């Protein structure tokens, strides 16, 4: 730190970035004990069944349509998926007679820009925290306004020359107070209908 004047600032930025990754991961899969309660562990989660005889590690058009239909506020929700799902999502088809029609990500054609991608009119976000393709959480449809996240004090940084004084090392400590959980204790049963809906919808493991 004496030889590199910007080292402390660099380390602080790196830790802040890593804290962001951990918080995002906790929002998705946190156990709720000592961490936020993640969407995948929430009792409000709705899991859409895979299609009969659906191949392993695949996503089909019917999956997407049924996930959309089980969301309590699809007009506010976003798709969150592992980038490994791109080949599946980019080639989704809707059967029209004997031929299929390409829908979804590449509706403008392969030559079009992949930026601003979405499905059924809602944005699609690639997330490293999403599960591996074929596992629960590889693709989710979520209204994240229904996730309560609270923090206090921002990222606190402290340093000490005393902890490792004999080794001539400086110790940095980072603390961030944060907690969160979905604002529902269970999925919602509509007044007219039997299929439950939720702000958080995922696809069954395949």
PDB file of C-alpha atoms in Angstrom:
ATOM      1  CA  UNK A   1       0.000   0.000   0.000  1.00  0.00           C
ATOM      2  CA  UNK A   2       3.020   2.268   0.459  1.00  0.00           C
ATOM      3  CA  UNK A   3       4.243   1.472  -3.058  1.00  0.00           C
ATOM      4  CA  UNK A   4       0.892   1.597  -4.876  1.00  0.00           C
ATOM      5  CA  UNK A   5      -1.028   4.700  -3.854  1.00  0.00           C
ATOM      6  CA  UNK A   6      -4.226   3.616  -5.602  1.00  0.00           C
ATOM      7  CA  UNK A   7      -4.222   0.064  -4.205  1.00  0.00           C
ATOM      8  CA  UNK A   8      -6.642   0.742  -1.348  1.00  0.00           C
ATOM      9  CA  UNK A   9      -9.135   2.449  -3.679  1.00  0.00           C
ATOM     10  CA  UNK A  10      -8.834  -0.465  -6.119  1.00  0.00           C
ATOM     11  CA  UNK A  11      -9.433  -3.041  -3.359  1.00  0.00           C
ATOM     12  CA  UNK A  12     -12.457  -1.105  -2.088  1.00  0.00           C
ATOM     13  CA  UNK A  13     -13.983  -1.014  -5.585  1.00  0.00           C
ATOM     14  CA  UNK A  14     -13.323  -4.725  -6.017  1.00  0.00           C
ATOM     15  CA  UNK A  15     -14.984  -5.573  -2.701  1.00  0.00           C
ATOM     16  CA  UNK A  16     -17.980  -3.363  -3.509  1.00  0.00           C
ATOM     17  CA  UNK A  17     -18.391  -5.215  -6.816  1.00  0.00           C
ATOM     18  CA  UNK A  18     -18.150  -8.590  -5.083  1.00  0.00           C
ATOM     19  CA  UNK A  19     -20.679  -7.508  -2.454  1.00  0.00           C
ATOM     20  CA  UNK A  20     -23.063  -6.660  -5.316  1.00  0.00           C
ATOM     21  CA  UNK A  21     -22.618 -10.145  -6.794  1.00  0.00           C
ATOM     22  CA  UNK A  22     -23.241 -11.814  -3.435  1.00  0.00           C
ATOM     23  CA  UNK A  23     -26.358  -9.721  -2.775  1.00  0.00           C
ATOM     24  CA  UNK A  24     -27.796 -10.551  -6.211  1.00  0.00           C
ATOM     25  CA  UNK A  25     -27.052 -14.223  -5.586  1.00  0.00           C
ATOM     26  CA  UNK A  26     -28.750 -14.035  -2.184  1.00  0.00           C
ATOM     27  CA  UNK A  27     -31.838 -12.406  -3.700  1.00  0.00           C
ATOM     28  CA  UNK A  28     -32.136 -15.397  -6.015  1.00  0.00           C
ATOM     29  CA  UNK A  29     -31.101 -18.279  -3.746  1.00  0.00           C
ATOM     30  CA  UNK A  30     -30.429 -17.031  -0.203  1.00  0.00           C
ATOM     31  CA  UNK A  31     -31.462 -19.458   2.591  1.00  0.00           C
ATOM     32  CA  UNK A  32     -32.995 -16.774   4.828  1.00  0.00           C
ATOM     33  CA  UNK A  33     -30.753 -17.678   7.792  1.00  0.00           C
ATOM     34  CA  UNK A  34     -27.961 -15.149   8.133  1.00  0.00           C
ATOM     35  CA  UNK A  35     -28.727 -14.042   4.580  1.00  0.00           C
ATOM     36  CA  UNK A  36     -31.710 -12.660   2.684  1.00  0.00           C
ATOM     37  CA  UNK A  37     -34.453 -15.145   1.798  1.00  0.00           C
ATOM     38  CA  UNK A  38     -34.015 -15.836  -1.882  1.00  0.00           C
ATOM     39  CA  UNK A  39     -36.735 -16.219  -4.485  1.00  0.00           C
ATOM     40  CA  UNK A  40     -35.928 -19.904  -5.083  1.00  0.00           C
ATOM     41  CA  UNK A  41     -36.460 -20.666  -1.372  1.00  0.00           C
ATOM     42  CA  UNK A  42     -39.575 -18.552  -0.963  1.00  0.00           C
ATOM     43  CA  UNK A  43     -42.936 -20.187  -0.127  1.00  0.00           C
ATOM     44  CA  UNK A  44     -44.456 -17.741  -2.634  1.00  0.00           C
ATOM     45  CA  UNK A  45     -42.563 -19.315  -5.554  1.00  0.00           C
ATOM     46  CA  UNK A  46     -44.599 -20.894  -8.361  1.00  0.00           C
ATOM     47  CA  UNK A  47     -42.904 -23.710 -10.291  1.00  0.00           C
ATOM     48  CA  UNK A  48     -44.293 -24.492 -13.746  1.00  0.00           C
ATOM     49  CA  UNK A  49     -44.166 -28.167 -14.713  1.00  0.00           C
ATOM     50  CA  UNK A  50     -42.129 -29.261 -17.692  1.00  0.00           C
ATOM     51  CA  UNK A  51     -43.896 -30.659 -20.734  1.00  0.00           C
ATOM     52  CA  UNK A  52     -44.533 -34.377 -21.057  1.00  0.00           C
ATOM     53  CA  UNK A  53     -41.508 -36.100 -22.616  1.00  0.00           C
ATOM     54  CA  UNK A  54     -39.585 -32.809 -22.712  1.00  0.00           C
ATOM     55  CA  UNK A  55     -35.909 -33.443 -23.308  1.00  0.00           C
ATOM     56  CA  UNK A  56     -33.409 -32.752 -20.562  1.00  0.00           C
ATOM     57  CA  UNK A  57     -31.905 -29.252 -20.317  1.00  0.00           C
ATOM     58  CA  UNK A  58     -34.321 -27.729 -22.836  1.00  0.00           C
ATOM     59  CA  UNK A  59     -36.709 -24.779 -22.827  1.00  0.00           C
ATOM     60  CA  UNK A  60     -39.675 -24.820 -25.176  1.00  0.00           C
ATOM     61  CA  UNK A  61     -42.266 -22.255 -26.231  1.00  0.00           C
ATOM     62  CA  UNK A  62     -44.973 -23.842 -24.067  1.00  0.00           C
ATOM     63  CA  UNK A  63     -42.725 -23.401 -21.006  1.00  0.00           C
ATOM     64  CA  UNK A  64     -42.443 -19.670 -21.669  1.00  0.00           C
ATOM     65  CA  UNK A  65     -46.155 -19.196 -22.311  1.00  0.00           C
ATOM     66  CA  UNK A  66     -47.159 -21.097 -19.169  1.00  0.00           C
ATOM     67  CA  UNK A  67     -44.637 -19.228 -17.025  1.00  0.00           C
ATOM     68  CA  UNK A  68     -46.073 -15.937 -18.260  1.00  0.00           C
ATOM     69  CA  UNK A  69     -49.604 -17.086 -17.423  1.00  0.00           C
ATOM     70  CA  UNK A  70     -48.656 -17.909 -13.820  1.00  0.00           C
ATOM     71  CA  UNK A  71     -47.185 -14.477 -13.061  1.00  0.00           C
ATOM     72  CA  UNK A  72     -49.400 -12.213 -10.976  1.00  0.00           C
ATOM     73  CA  UNK A  73     -48.231  -9.045 -12.768  1.00  0.00           C
ATOM     74  CA  UNK A  74     -46.524  -9.991 -16.046  1.00  0.00           C
ATOM     75  CA  UNK A  75     -46.586  -6.393 -17.244  1.00  0.00           C
ATOM     76  CA  UNK A  76     -44.073  -5.577 -14.467  1.00  0.00           C
ATOM     77  CA  UNK A  77     -41.942  -8.721 -14.612  1.00  0.00           C
ATOM     78  CA  UNK A  78     -38.614  -9.437 -16.312  1.00  0.00           C
ATOM     79  CA  UNK A  79     -37.072 -12.662 -17.559  1.00  0.00           C
ATOM     80  CA  UNK A  80     -33.825 -13.624 -15.824  1.00  0.00           C
ATOM     81  CA  UNK A  81     -31.816 -16.489 -17.316  1.00  0.00           C
ATOM     82  CA  UNK A  82     -28.440 -18.153 -17.526  1.00  0.00           C
ATOM     83  CA  UNK A  83     -26.621 -17.240 -20.748  1.00  0.00           C
ATOM     84  CA  UNK A  84     -26.387 -20.989 -21.452  1.00  0.00           C
ATOM     85  CA  UNK A  85     -30.117 -20.810 -22.244  1.00  0.00           C
ATOM     86  CA  UNK A  86     -29.505 -18.507 -25.219  1.00  0.00           C
ATOM     87  CA  UNK A  87     -29.399 -21.262 -27.891  1.00  0.00           C
ATOM     88  CA  UNK A  88     -32.712 -22.614 -26.568  1.00  0.00           C
ATOM     89  CA  UNK A  89     -34.449 -19.235 -26.373  1.00  0.00           C
ATOM     90  CA  UNK A  90     -33.087 -17.964 -29.693  1.00  0.00           C
ATOM     91  CA  UNK A  91     -34.713 -20.809 -31.624  1.00  0.00           C
ATOM     92  CA  UNK A  92     -38.153 -20.963 -29.994  1.00  0.00           C
ATOM     93  CA  UNK A  93     -40.882 -21.827 -32.498  1.00  0.00           C
ATOM     94  CA  UNK A  94     -44.653 -21.512 -32.656  1.00  0.00           C
ATOM     95  CA  UNK A  95     -46.239 -24.240 -34.790  1.00  0.00           C
ATOM     96  CA  UNK A  96     -48.271 -22.834 -37.699  1.00  0.00           C
ATOM     97  CA  UNK A  97     -49.665 -25.617 -39.853  1.00  0.00           C
ATOM     98  CA  UNK A  98     -46.799 -27.827 -40.962  1.00  0.00           C
ATOM     99  CA  UNK A  99     -44.139 -25.135 -40.539  1.00  0.00           C
ATOM    100  CA  UNK A 100     -42.846 -23.277 -37.540  1.00  0.00           C
ATOM    101  CA  UNK A 101     -42.530 -19.554 -37.082  1.00  0.00           C
ATOM    102  CA  UNK A 102     -39.490 -18.133 -35.290  1.00  0.00           C
ATOM    103  CA  UNK A 103     -40.389 -16.044 -32.270  1.00  0.00           C
ATOM    104  CA  UNK A 104     -38.635 -14.350 -29.385  1.00  0.00           C
ATOM    105  CA  UNK A 105     -35.038 -13.202 -29.327  1.00  0.00           C
ATOM    106  CA  UNK A 106     -34.198 -13.312 -33.033  1.00  0.00           C
ATOM    107  CA  UNK A 107     -37.454 -11.996 -34.463  1.00  0.00           C
ATOM    108  CA  UNK A 108     -35.413  -9.384 -36.363  1.00  0.00           C
ATOM    109  CA  UNK A 109     -33.243 -12.104 -37.897  1.00  0.00           C
ATOM    110  CA  UNK A 110     -29.746 -13.362 -37.170  1.00  0.00           C
ATOM    111  CA  UNK A 111     -28.199 -10.193 -38.614  1.00  0.00           C
ATOM    112  CA  UNK A 112     -30.054  -8.001 -36.129  1.00  0.00           C
ATOM    113  CA  UNK A 113     -28.495  -6.731 -32.936  1.00  0.00           C
ATOM    114  CA  UNK A 114     -29.107  -8.961 -29.881  1.00  0.00           C
ATOM    115  CA  UNK A 115     -29.326  -5.900 -27.615  1.00  0.00           C
ATOM    116  CA  UNK A 116     -32.660  -5.108 -25.998  1.00  0.00           C
ATOM    117  CA  UNK A 117     -33.721  -8.737 -26.101  1.00  0.00           C
ATOM    118  CA  UNK A 118     -37.017  -9.813 -24.603  1.00  0.00           C
ATOM    119  CA  UNK A 119     -39.832 -12.340 -24.775  1.00  0.00           C
ATOM    120  CA  UNK A 120     -43.577 -11.722 -24.870  1.00  0.00           C
ATOM    121  CA  UNK A 121     -42.882  -8.015 -24.620  1.00  0.00           C
ATOM    122  CA  UNK A 122     -40.861  -8.223 -21.400  1.00  0.00           C
ATOM    123  CA  UNK A 123     -37.079  -7.644 -21.039  1.00  0.00           C
ATOM    124  CA  UNK A 124     -34.621 -10.502 -20.756  1.00  0.00           C
ATOM    125  CA  UNK A 125     -31.624 -10.202 -18.420  1.00  0.00           C
ATOM    126  CA  UNK A 126     -28.681 -12.611 -18.428  1.00  0.00           C
ATOM    127  CA  UNK A 127     -27.492 -13.346 -14.891  1.00  0.00           C
ATOM    128  CA  UNK A 128     -24.463 -15.319 -13.777  1.00  0.00           C
ATOM    129  CA  UNK A 129     -26.369 -16.145 -10.587  1.00  0.00           C
ATOM    130  CA  UNK A 130     -29.023 -18.099 -12.531  1.00  0.00           C
ATOM    131  CA  UNK A 131     -28.881 -21.878 -12.217  1.00  0.00           C
ATOM    132  CA  UNK A 132     -27.250 -24.131 -14.785  1.00  0.00           C
ATOM    133  CA  UNK A 133     -29.383 -25.007 -17.805  1.00  0.00           C
ATOM    134  CA  UNK A 134     -31.888 -27.694 -16.841  1.00  0.00           C
ATOM    135  CA  UNK A 135     -31.935 -26.864 -13.128  1.00  0.00           C
ATOM    136  CA  UNK A 136     -34.652 -24.930 -11.309  1.00  0.00           C
ATOM    137  CA  UNK A 137     -33.790 -21.250 -11.669  1.00  0.00           C
ATOM    138  CA  UNK A 138     -32.087 -21.457 -15.066  1.00  0.00           C
ATOM    139  CA  UNK A 139     -34.888 -19.171 -16.262  1.00  0.00           C
ATOM    140  CA  UNK A 140     -37.250 -17.157 -14.078  1.00  0.00           C
ATOM    141  CA  UNK A 141     -40.014 -14.627 -14.654  1.00  0.00           C
ATOM    142  CA  UNK A 142     -40.011 -12.192 -11.757  1.00  0.00           C
ATOM    143  CA  UNK A 143     -41.641  -8.973 -10.640  1.00  0.00           C
ATOM    144  CA  UNK A 144     -38.744  -7.732  -8.517  1.00  0.00           C
ATOM    145  CA  UNK A 145     -40.789  -4.816  -7.164  1.00  0.00           C
ATOM    146  CA  UNK A 146     -42.332  -7.475  -4.898  1.00  0.00           C
ATOM    147  CA  UNK A 147     -38.955  -8.260  -3.323  1.00  0.00           C
ATOM    148  CA  UNK A 148     -38.229  -6.243  -0.177  1.00  0.00           C
ATOM    149  CA  UNK A 149     -34.564  -5.328   0.259  1.00  0.00           C
ATOM    150  CA  UNK A 150     -33.330  -3.198   3.146  1.00  0.00           C
ATOM    151  CA  UNK A 151     -29.824  -1.939   3.813  1.00  0.00           C
ATOM    152  CA  UNK A 152     -28.368   0.345   6.439  1.00  0.00           C
ATOM    153  CA  UNK A 153     -25.303   2.538   6.435  1.00  0.00           C
ATOM    154  CA  UNK A 154     -23.844   1.547   3.083  1.00  0.00           C
ATOM    155  CA  UNK A 155     -20.562  -0.339   2.711  1.00  0.00           C
ATOM    156  CA  UNK A 156     -18.414   0.280   5.806  1.00  0.00           C
ATOM    157  CA  UNK A 157     -14.654   0.043   5.360  1.00  0.00           C
ATOM    158  CA  UNK A 158     -12.048  -0.032   8.135  1.00  0.00           C
ATOM    159  CA  UNK A 159      -8.344  -0.850   8.237  1.00  0.00           C
ATOM    160  CA  UNK A 160      -5.901  -1.848  10.935  1.00  0.00           C
ATOM    161  CA  UNK A 161      -2.128  -2.077  11.145  1.00  0.00           C
ATOM    162  CA  UNK A 162      -2.323  -3.935  14.467  1.00  0.00           C
ATOM    163  CA  UNK A 163      -3.977  -7.273  13.608  1.00  0.00           C
ATOM    164  CA  UNK A 164      -0.995  -8.400  11.475  1.00  0.00           C
ATOM    165  CA  UNK A 165       1.589  -5.973  12.829  1.00  0.00           C
ATOM    166  CA  UNK A 166       4.398  -8.548  13.138  1.00  0.00           C
ATOM    167  CA  UNK A 167       3.884  -9.631   9.516  1.00  0.00           C
ATOM    168  CA  UNK A 168       3.944  -5.972   8.321  1.00  0.00           C
ATOM    169  CA  UNK A 169       0.470  -6.392   6.809  1.00  0.00           C
ATOM    170  CA  UNK A 170      -2.535  -4.084   6.813  1.00  0.00           C
ATOM    171  CA  UNK A 171      -5.950  -5.688   7.354  1.00  0.00           C
ATOM    172  CA  UNK A 172      -9.050  -4.302   5.645  1.00  0.00           C
ATOM    173  CA  UNK A 173     -12.543  -5.049   6.944  1.00  0.00           C
ATOM    174  CA  UNK A 174     -15.783  -4.580   5.008  1.00  0.00           C
ATOM    175  CA  UNK A 175     -19.287  -4.678   6.511  1.00  0.00           C
ATOM    176  CA  UNK A 176     -22.577  -4.252   4.672  1.00  0.00           C
ATOM    177  CA  UNK A 177     -25.862  -4.592   6.549  1.00  0.00           C
ATOM    178  CA  UNK A 178     -28.556  -5.922   4.262  1.00  0.00           C
ATOM    179  CA  UNK A 179     -31.567  -8.215   4.416  1.00  0.00           C
ATOM    180  CA  UNK A 180     -34.483  -9.048   2.184  1.00  0.00           C
ATOM    181  CA  UNK A 181     -37.328 -11.374   1.270  1.00  0.00           C
ATOM    182  CA  UNK A 182     -40.367 -11.542  -1.018  1.00  0.00           C
ATOM    183  CA  UNK A 183     -43.334  -9.589   0.310  1.00  0.00           C
ATOM    184  CA  UNK A 184     -45.633 -12.633   0.048  1.00  0.00           C
ATOM    185  CA  UNK A 185     -45.806 -15.613   2.390  1.00  0.00           C
ATOM    186  CA  UNK A 186     -47.416 -17.848  -0.245  1.00  0.00           C
ATOM    187  CA  UNK A 187     -48.559 -17.946  -3.848  1.00  0.00           C
ATOM    188  CA  UNK A 188     -51.887 -16.254  -4.670  1.00  0.00           C
ATOM    189  CA  UNK A 189     -55.065 -18.171  -5.485  1.00  0.00           C
ATOM    190  CA  UNK A 190     -57.173 -16.024  -7.847  1.00  0.00           C
ATOM    191  CA  UNK A 191     -60.740 -15.184  -6.884  1.00  0.00           C
ATOM    192  CA  UNK A 192     -61.892 -16.949 -10.038  1.00  0.00           C
ATOM    193  CA  UNK A 193     -59.603 -19.819 -10.946  1.00  0.00           C
ATOM    194  CA  UNK A 194     -57.579 -22.603  -9.373  1.00  0.00           C
ATOM    195  CA  UNK A 195     -54.057 -22.141 -10.756  1.00  0.00           C
ATOM    196  CA  UNK A 196     -51.980 -20.130  -8.289  1.00  0.00           C
ATOM    197  CA  UNK A 197     -50.028 -17.092  -9.466  1.00  0.00           C
ATOM    198  CA  UNK A 198     -47.017 -15.312  -8.018  1.00  0.00           C
ATOM    199  CA  UNK A 199     -44.604 -12.481  -8.737  1.00  0.00           C
ATOM    200  CA  UNK A 200     -41.909 -15.193  -8.890  1.00  0.00           C
ATOM    201  CA  UNK A 201     -42.206 -18.002 -11.440  1.00  0.00           C
ATOM    202  CA  UNK A 202     -39.639 -20.626 -12.412  1.00  0.00           C
ATOM    203  CA  UNK A 203     -39.525 -23.769 -14.530  1.00  0.00           C
ATOM    204  CA  UNK A 204     -39.322 -27.289 -13.135  1.00  0.00           C
ATOM    205  CA  UNK A 205     -35.989 -29.102 -13.406  1.00  0.00           C
ATOM    206  CA  UNK A 206     -35.570 -30.974 -16.660  1.00  0.00           C
TER     207      UNK A 206
END
